[in-house]
XYZ file of C-alpha atoms in Angstrom:
608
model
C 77.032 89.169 128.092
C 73.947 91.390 127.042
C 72.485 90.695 124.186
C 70.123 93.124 122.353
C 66.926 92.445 120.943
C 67.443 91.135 117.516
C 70.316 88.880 118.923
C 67.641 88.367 121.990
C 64.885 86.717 119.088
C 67.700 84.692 117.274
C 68.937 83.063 120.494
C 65.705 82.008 121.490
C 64.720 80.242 118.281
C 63.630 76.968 118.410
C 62.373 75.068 115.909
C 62.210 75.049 112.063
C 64.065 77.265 109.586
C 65.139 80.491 110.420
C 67.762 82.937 108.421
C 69.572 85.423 110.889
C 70.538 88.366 108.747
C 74.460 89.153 110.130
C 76.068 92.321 109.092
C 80.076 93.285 110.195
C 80.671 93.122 113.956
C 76.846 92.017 114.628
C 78.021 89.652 117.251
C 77.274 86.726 114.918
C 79.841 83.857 116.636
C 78.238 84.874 120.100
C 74.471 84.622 118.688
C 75.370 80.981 117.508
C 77.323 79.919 120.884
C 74.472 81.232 123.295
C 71.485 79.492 121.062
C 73.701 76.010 121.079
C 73.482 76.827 125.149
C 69.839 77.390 125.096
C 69.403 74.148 122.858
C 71.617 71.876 124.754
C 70.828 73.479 128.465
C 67.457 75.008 128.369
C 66.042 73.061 125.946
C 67.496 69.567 126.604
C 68.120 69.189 123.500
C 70.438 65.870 122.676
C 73.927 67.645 121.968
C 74.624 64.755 119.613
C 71.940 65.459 117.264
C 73.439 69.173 117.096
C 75.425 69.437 113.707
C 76.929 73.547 113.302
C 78.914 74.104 109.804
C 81.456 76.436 108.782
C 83.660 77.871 106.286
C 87.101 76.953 107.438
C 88.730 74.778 109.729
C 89.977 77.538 111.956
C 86.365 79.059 112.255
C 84.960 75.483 113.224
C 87.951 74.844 116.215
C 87.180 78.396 117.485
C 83.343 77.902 117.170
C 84.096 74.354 119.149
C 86.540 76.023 121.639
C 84.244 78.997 122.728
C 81.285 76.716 123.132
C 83.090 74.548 125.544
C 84.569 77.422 127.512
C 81.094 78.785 127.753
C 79.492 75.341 128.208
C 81.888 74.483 130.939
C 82.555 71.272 129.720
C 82.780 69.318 126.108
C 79.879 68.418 124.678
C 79.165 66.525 121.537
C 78.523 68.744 119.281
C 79.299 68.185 116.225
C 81.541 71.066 114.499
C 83.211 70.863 111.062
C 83.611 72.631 107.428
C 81.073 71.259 104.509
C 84.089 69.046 103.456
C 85.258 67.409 106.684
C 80.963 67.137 107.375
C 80.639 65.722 103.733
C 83.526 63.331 103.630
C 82.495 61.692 106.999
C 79.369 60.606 104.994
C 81.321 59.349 102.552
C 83.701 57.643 104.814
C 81.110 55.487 106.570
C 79.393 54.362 103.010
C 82.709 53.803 101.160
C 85.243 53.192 104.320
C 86.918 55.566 103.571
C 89.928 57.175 105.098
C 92.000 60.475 104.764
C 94.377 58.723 102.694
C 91.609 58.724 100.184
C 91.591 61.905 100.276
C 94.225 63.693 97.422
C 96.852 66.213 98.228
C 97.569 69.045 96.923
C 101.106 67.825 95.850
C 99.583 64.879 94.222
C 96.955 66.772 92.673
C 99.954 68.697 91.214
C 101.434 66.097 89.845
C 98.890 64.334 88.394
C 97.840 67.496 86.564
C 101.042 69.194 85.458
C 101.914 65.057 84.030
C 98.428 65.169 81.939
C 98.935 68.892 80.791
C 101.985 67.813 79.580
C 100.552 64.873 77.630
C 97.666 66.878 76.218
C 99.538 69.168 74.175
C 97.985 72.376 75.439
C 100.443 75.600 75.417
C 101.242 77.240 78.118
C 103.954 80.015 79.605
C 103.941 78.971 82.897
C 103.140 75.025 84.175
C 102.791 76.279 87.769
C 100.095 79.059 86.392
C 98.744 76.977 83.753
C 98.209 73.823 86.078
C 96.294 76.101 88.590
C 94.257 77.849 86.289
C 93.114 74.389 85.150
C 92.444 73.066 88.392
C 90.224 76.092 89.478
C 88.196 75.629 86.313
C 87.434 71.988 86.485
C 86.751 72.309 90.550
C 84.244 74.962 88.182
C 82.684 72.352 86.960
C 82.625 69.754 89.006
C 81.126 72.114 92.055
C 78.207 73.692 89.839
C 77.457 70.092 88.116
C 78.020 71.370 84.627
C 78.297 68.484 81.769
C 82.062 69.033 80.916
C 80.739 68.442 76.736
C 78.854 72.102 77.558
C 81.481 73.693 79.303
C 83.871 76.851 77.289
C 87.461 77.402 79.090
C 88.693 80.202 79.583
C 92.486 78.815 80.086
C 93.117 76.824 76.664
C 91.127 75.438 73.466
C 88.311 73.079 75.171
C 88.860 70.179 73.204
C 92.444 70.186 75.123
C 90.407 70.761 78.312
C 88.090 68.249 77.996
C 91.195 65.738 77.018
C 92.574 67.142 80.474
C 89.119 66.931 82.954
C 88.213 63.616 81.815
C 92.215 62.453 82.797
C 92.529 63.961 86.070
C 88.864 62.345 86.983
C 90.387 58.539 85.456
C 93.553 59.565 87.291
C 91.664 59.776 90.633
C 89.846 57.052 90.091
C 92.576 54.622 89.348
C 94.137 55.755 92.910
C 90.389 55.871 94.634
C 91.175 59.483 95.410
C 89.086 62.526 95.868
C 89.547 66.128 95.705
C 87.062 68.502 97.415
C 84.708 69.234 94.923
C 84.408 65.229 94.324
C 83.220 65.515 98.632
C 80.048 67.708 97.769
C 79.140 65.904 93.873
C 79.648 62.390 95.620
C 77.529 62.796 98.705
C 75.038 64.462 96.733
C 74.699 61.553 94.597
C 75.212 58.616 97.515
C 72.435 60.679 99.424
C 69.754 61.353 96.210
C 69.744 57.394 95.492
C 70.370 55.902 98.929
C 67.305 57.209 101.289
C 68.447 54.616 104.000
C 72.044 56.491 103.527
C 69.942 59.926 104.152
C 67.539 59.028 106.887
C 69.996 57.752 109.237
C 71.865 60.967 108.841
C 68.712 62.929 108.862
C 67.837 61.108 112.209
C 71.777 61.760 113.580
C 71.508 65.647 112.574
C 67.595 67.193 113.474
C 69.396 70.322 113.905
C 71.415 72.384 112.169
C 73.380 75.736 111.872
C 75.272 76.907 109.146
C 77.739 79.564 109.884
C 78.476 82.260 106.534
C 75.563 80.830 104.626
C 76.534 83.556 102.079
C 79.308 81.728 101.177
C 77.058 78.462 100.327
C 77.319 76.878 96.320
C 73.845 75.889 94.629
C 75.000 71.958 94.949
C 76.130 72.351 99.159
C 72.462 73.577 99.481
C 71.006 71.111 98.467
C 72.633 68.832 100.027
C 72.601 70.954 103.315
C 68.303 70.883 102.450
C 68.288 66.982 102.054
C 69.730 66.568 105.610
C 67.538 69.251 107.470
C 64.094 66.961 106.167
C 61.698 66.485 107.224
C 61.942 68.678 110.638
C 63.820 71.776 108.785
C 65.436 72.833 112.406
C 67.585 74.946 109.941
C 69.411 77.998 111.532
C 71.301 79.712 109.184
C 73.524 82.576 109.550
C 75.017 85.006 106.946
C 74.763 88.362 105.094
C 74.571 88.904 101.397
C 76.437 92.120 101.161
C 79.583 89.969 102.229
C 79.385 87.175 99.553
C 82.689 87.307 97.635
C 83.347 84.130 96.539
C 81.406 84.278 93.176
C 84.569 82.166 91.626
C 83.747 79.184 94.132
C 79.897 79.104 93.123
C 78.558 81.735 96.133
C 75.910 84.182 95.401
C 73.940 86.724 97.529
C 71.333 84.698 95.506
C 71.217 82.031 97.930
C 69.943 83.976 100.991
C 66.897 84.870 98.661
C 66.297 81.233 97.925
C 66.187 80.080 100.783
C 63.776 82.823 101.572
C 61.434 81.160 98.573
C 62.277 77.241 99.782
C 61.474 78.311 103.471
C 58.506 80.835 103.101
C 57.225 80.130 106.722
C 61.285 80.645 107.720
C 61.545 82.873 111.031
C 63.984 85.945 110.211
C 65.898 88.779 112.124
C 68.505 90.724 111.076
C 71.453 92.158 113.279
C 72.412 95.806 111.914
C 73.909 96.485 115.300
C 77.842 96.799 114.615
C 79.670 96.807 117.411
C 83.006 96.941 115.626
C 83.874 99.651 113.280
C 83.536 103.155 114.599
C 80.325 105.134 113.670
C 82.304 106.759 110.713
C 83.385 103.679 109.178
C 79.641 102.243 109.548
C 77.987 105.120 107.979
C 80.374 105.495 105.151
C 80.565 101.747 104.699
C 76.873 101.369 104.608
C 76.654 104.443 102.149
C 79.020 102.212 99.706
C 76.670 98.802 100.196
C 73.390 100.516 99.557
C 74.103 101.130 96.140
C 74.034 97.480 95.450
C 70.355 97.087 94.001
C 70.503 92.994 94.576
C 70.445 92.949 98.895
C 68.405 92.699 101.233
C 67.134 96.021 102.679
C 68.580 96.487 106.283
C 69.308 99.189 108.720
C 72.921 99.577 109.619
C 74.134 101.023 112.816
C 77.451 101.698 114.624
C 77.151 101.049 118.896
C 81.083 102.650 118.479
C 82.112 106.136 118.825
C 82.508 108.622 116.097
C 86.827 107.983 115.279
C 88.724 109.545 113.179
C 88.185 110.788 109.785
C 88.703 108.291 107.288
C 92.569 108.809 105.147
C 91.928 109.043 101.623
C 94.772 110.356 99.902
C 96.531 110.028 96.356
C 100.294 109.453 95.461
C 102.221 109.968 92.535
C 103.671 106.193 92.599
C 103.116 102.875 94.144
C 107.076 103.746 95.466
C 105.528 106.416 97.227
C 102.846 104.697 98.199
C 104.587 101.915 100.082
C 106.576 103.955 101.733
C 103.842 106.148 103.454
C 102.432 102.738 104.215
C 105.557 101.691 105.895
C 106.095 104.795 107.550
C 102.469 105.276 108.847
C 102.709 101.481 110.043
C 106.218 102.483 111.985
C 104.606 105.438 113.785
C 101.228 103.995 114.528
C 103.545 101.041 116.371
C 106.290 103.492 117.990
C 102.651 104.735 119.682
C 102.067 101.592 121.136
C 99.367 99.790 118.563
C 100.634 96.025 118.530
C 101.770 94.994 114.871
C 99.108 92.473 115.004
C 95.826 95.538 114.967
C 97.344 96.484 111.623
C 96.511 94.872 108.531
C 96.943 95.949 105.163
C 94.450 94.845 102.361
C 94.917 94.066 98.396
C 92.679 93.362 95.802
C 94.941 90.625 94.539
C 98.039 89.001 95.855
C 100.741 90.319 93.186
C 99.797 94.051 94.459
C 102.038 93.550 97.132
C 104.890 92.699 96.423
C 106.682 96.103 96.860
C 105.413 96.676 100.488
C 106.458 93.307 101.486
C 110.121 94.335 100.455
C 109.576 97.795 102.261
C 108.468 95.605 105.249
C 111.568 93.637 104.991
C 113.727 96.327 104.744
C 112.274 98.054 107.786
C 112.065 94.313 109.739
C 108.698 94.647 110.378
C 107.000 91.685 110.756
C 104.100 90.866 108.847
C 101.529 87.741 108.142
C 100.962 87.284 104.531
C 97.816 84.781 104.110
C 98.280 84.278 100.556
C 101.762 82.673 98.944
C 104.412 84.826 99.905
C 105.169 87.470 96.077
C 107.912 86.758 94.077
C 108.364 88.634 91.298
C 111.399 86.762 89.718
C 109.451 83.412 89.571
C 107.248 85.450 86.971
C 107.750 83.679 83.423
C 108.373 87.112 82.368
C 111.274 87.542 84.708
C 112.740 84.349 83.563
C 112.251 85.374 79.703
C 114.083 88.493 80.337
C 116.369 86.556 82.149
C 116.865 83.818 79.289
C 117.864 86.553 77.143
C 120.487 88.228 79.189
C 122.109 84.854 79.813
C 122.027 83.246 76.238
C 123.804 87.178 75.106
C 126.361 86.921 78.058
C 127.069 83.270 76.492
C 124.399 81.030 77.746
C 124.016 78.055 75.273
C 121.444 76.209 77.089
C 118.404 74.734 74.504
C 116.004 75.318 77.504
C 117.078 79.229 77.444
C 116.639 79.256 73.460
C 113.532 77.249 74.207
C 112.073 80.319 76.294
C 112.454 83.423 73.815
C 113.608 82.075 70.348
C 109.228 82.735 69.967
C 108.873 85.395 72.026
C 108.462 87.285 69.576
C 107.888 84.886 67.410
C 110.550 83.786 64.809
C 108.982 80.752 63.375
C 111.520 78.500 64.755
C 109.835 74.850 66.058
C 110.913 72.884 68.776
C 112.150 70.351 65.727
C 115.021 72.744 64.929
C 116.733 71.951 68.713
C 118.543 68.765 68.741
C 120.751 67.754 71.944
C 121.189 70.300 75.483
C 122.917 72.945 73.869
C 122.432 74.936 70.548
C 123.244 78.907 69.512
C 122.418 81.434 67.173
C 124.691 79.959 64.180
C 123.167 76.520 64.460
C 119.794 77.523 64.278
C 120.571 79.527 61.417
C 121.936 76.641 59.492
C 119.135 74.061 60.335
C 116.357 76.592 59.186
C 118.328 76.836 55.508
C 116.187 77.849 52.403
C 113.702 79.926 54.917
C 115.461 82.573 54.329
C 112.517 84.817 56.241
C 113.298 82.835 59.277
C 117.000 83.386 58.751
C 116.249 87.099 58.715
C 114.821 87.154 62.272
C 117.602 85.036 63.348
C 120.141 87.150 62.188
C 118.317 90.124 63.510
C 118.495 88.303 67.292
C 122.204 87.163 66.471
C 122.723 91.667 66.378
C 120.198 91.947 69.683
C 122.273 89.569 71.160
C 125.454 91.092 70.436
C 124.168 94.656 71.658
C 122.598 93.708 75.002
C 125.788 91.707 75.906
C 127.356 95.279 76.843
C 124.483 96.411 78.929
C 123.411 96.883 82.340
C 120.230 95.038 83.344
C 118.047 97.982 83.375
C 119.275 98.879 79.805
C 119.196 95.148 78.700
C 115.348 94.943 79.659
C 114.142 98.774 77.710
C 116.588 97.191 74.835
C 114.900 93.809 74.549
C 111.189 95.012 75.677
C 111.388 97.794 72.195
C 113.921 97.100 70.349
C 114.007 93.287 70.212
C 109.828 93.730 70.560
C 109.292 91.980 73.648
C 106.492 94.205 74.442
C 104.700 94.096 71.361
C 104.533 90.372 71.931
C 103.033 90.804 75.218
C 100.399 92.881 73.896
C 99.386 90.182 71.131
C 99.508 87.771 73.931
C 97.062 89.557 76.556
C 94.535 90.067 73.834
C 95.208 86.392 72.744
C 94.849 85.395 76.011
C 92.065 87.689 77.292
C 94.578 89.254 79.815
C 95.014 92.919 80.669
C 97.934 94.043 78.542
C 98.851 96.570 81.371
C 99.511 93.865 83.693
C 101.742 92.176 81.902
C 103.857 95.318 81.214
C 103.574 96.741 84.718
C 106.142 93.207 85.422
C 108.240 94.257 83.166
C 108.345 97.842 84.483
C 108.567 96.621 88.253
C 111.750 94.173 86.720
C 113.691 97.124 85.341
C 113.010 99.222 88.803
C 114.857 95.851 90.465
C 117.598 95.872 88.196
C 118.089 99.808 87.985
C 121.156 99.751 90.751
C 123.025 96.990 89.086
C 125.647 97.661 86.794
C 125.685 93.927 85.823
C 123.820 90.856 84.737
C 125.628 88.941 87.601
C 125.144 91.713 90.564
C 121.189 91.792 89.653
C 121.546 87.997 89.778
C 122.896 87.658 93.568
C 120.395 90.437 94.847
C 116.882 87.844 92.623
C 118.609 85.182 94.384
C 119.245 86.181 98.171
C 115.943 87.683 97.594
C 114.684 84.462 97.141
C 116.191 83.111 99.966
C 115.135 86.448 102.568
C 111.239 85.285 101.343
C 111.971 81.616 102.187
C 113.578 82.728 105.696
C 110.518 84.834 106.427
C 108.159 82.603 105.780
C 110.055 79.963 108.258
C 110.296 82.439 110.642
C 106.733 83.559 110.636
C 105.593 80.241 111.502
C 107.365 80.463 114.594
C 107.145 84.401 115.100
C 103.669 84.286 117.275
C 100.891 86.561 116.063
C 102.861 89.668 116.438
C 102.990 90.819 112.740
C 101.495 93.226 110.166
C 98.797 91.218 108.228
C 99.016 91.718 104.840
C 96.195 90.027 102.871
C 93.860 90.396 99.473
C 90.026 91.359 100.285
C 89.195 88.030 99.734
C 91.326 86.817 103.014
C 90.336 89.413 104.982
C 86.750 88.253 105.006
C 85.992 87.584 108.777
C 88.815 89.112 110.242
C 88.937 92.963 112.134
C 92.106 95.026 113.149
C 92.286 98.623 114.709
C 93.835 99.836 111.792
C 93.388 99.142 107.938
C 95.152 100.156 104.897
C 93.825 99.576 101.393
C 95.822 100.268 99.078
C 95.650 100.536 94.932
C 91.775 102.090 95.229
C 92.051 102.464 91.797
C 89.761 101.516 88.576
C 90.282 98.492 86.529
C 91.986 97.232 89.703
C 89.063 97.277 92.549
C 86.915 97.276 90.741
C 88.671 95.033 88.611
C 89.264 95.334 84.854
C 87.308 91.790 84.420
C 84.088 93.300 86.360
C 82.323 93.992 83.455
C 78.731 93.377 84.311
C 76.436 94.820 86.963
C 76.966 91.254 88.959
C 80.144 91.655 88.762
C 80.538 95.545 89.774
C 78.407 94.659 92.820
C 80.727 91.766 94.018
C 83.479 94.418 93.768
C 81.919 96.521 95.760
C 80.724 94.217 98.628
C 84.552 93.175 98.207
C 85.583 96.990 99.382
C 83.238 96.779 101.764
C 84.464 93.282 103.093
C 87.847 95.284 103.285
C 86.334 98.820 105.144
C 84.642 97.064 107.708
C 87.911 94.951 108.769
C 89.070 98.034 110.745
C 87.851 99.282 114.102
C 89.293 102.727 113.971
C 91.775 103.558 111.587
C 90.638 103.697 107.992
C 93.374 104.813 105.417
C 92.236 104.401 101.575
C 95.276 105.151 99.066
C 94.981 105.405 95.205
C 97.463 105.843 92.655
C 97.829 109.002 90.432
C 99.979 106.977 87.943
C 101.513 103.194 87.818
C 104.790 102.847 85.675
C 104.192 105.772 83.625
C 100.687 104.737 82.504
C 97.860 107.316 84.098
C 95.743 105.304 86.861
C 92.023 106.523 87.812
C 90.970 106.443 91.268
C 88.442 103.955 92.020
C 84.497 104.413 91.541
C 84.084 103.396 95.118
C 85.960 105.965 96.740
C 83.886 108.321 95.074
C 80.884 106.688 95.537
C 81.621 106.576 100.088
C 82.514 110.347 99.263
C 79.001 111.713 97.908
């Protein structure tokens, strides 16, 4: 393989730190490979004391597997993620083994048990419990004192009730979870220096794979283990840190600039995958971040085709342009598999996957496969249609006698089974309670003779299930327009129905269709459409890309409020650009369930 000269000066470094600049399609993986060759050939160097870290497991095997094919035979090397690197330190200190190590199904467990003990309100346990999990692997990842620490998901006295539980909980069943990995080892290596020099003496040299990625506390640890030599050989690019949620920052590129002053450096602006268009427009949208590194960006591609903006009146329309480009693109001969089509979050896409469906056109989804009718909202609206078609179920009544609210506590249900009447006669002498019961006791009665889509406009205004959503976004700090776009989506689903039951079959074989994909898309091969958020689509590249919903307050998203957080949106879109080789298709939305939608900044901004 040739290598040019900036790849030519990183290859050939050999001692002490250096930081290899990486932008998209640099050749990064290869640059690594060919200077483990030059270490462990050339050099002589003792493969054993060779540690290289990565992201992901899958990045790590394919790291391992290309270095053997290239090698000729299997070194040792060692290869691994921060976790699986951390928690083999901790396995020879504490004897550990992966048993030790907590699942996500107990983690579940032991979480959704403890919220439930705590008290804490929620709509959702499934939600709720991963909310809560996110925000204490928060804390435990950027070593924040939990007695200084504001939630964001309920009242912090109730989260500090739940943190300090799920840490006893753990420690009762000498389990970890992965953010205990990184706080533990930094602690077992800060007081034990025996602990650190044998590992320092194991590892005198080091590469780190999507050092953008890095948190504050896995640098440090990563700087304890590369003393006193510093053979540290890092490899990343700030303008593709998006993982600001998990403790990453373009911030720690620059420090170690400041910790390494002497640090060799070379950047690779050479891209050898996206087309010159895509490059120049790409690197147009980056440059406005003011917080990067200054680099020159160039395409070694050919020109390509223009890059497909274009508006449509609805996401319906949307989709189906998306399916229909996707079916002629393939009926040309492109492989399913060089197509991908890119979200900013997850619950975007849950009309396209029907489309795909519909169309059986297979497709990869990397995040949990959408389901719209496992949305609490779905099953409120639900709850309703089935207590006025004769449902007397307390866990129905349980779901909407407060949504909105009627003042009714949880003391007034006694036994499985309650209605209207009985509530009515337990809350006697509140006779302003009794009003709003009696007003649901009419709702009721009306929505019984309804079709779905009816029942849902009928119960969002006139019962005033909307206005309750509203006072619960802002409660909440949600985006009101969210929560109603459901409830817009829902009546779409239930328009052909002419009953509660018929609407019922189709949520439920619906259901079913997304379990059988996701079965046979384990044992489909790699033949599929990948449909992903920008967020998964870090590190992979297709011939073609779609992104769709360019619009404002959804990339960039409604909670980007500061300048930080505008330019992690943008290096997010240009994550999601530079995935394709050729094809570049940006859609936007004119309008989203009757509400006016504004295209996003960014597509202006690769425009000028």
């Amino acid at each position: 393989m040739e290598f040019n000269e900036a790849q030519k000066t990183a290859i050939s470094h050999l001692a002490g730190p250096m930081m290899v600049i990486a932008g998209p399609g640099s050749g990064k993986t290869a640059v690594i490979t060919e200077r483990l060759l030059m270490l462990t050939g050339e050099k002589g160097i003792d493969p054993s004391h060779i540690l290289v870290v990565t992201f992901t497991r899958a990045a790590a095997d394919e790291m391992r597997q290309r270095f053997y094919k290239e090698a000729g035979r299997k070194l040792p090397v060692s290869f691994g993620t921060f976790h699986s690197v951390f928690f083999n330190i901790l396995k020879y200190a504490y004897n550990y083994t992966s048993g030790n190590i907590v699942s996500a199904e107990e983690k579940f467990s032991m979480i959704r048990g403890i919220i439930e003990d705590s008290g804490a309100e929620y709509d959702s346990i499934g939600d709720f419990s991963a909310e809560i999990l996110a925000e204490i692997g928060k804390v435990k990842s950027s070593m924040i004192d939990v007695r200084n620490y504001y939630s964001s998901s309920c009242a912090d006295e109730k989260f500090k009730y739940i943190y300090n539980a799920y840490n006893k909980a753990l420690a009762d069943n000498r389990k970890l979870d992965f953010e205990d990995m990184i706080s533990d080892t930094y602690e077992l290596l800060s007081q034990r220096h025996d602990i650190l020099a044998a590992w320092q003496k194991k590892f005198t040299y080091i590469e780190v794979d999507e050092f953008q990625d890095i948190s504050p506390l896995q640098y440090r640890i990563l700087k304890m283990l590369a003393e006193p030599e510093n053979n540290l050989f890092i490899v990343g690019d700030d303008d593709q840190s998006i993982y600001a949620f998990r403790g990453a920052s373009p911030e720690m590129m620059r420090i170690f600039g400041k910790d390494f002053s002497d640090a060799a450096r070379v950047t690779l602006g050479a891209n050898y995958r996206c087309s010159a268009r895509i490059s120049r427009l790409s690197a147009k949208l980056i440059s406005l971040n003011t917080h990067r590194f200054d680099k020159k960006l160039t395409s070694c591609a050919k020109e390509g085709p223009p890059v497909d903006i274009r508006e449509f009146a609805s996401p319906k329309e949307e989709n189906a342009k998306i399916v229909s480009e996707i079916r002629e693109l393939h009926a040309e001969g492109l492989s399913y598999s060089e197509i991908a089509v890119i979200y900013r979050t997850n619950t975007l896409s849950r009309l396209l996957v029907e489309n795909l469906m519909n169309y059986n056109i297979p497709f990869l989804i990397k995040d949990e496969l959408p389901n719209i009718f496992n949305h609490w909202i779905a099953r409120d609206l639900i709850a309703y249609m089935d207590i006025a078609a004769g449902s007397r179920a307390r866990s129905d009544y349980l779901r909407i006698i407060n949504r909105p609210n009627r003042y009714v506590s949880r003391q007034a249900f006694s036994g499985r089974e309650t209605s209207v009447a009985e509530l009515i006669m337990r809350c006697g002498g509140k006779s302003w309670i009794q009003e709003r019961l009696s007003k649901l006791e009419y709702d009721l009665t009306m929505i019984k003779g309804m079709d779905p889509y009816a029942a849902i406009s009928y119960i969002s205004h006139a019962v005033g299930y909307e206005d309750y959503l509203i006072s619960y976004a802002a409660e909440k700090r949600l985006d009101a327009d969210e929560l109603l776009g459901v409830v817009e989506e829902l009546k779409e689903s239930a328009k052909p129905y002419k009953n509660l039951a018929g609407w019922k079959k189709h949520i439920e074989d619906y259901g079913r269709e997304l379990l059988e994909k996701r079965e046979s898309l384990k044992k489909s091969g790699d033949e599929a459409v990948t449909v992903c958020t920008m967020h998964h689509a870090k590190g992979l590249e297709f011939d073609t890309v779609f992104i769709a919903d360019a619009n404002e307050r959804i990339t960039p998203h409604r909670k980007a409020l500061l300048d930080d957080d505008i330019e992690e949106e943008r290096r997010m879109f240009y994550v999601a650009m530079t995935r394709s080789r050729s094809g570049l298709h940006i859609y936007y939305l004119k309008e989203r369930y009757g509400r006016e939608m504004e295209r996003s900044r960014f597509i202006d901004e690769i425009m000028r």
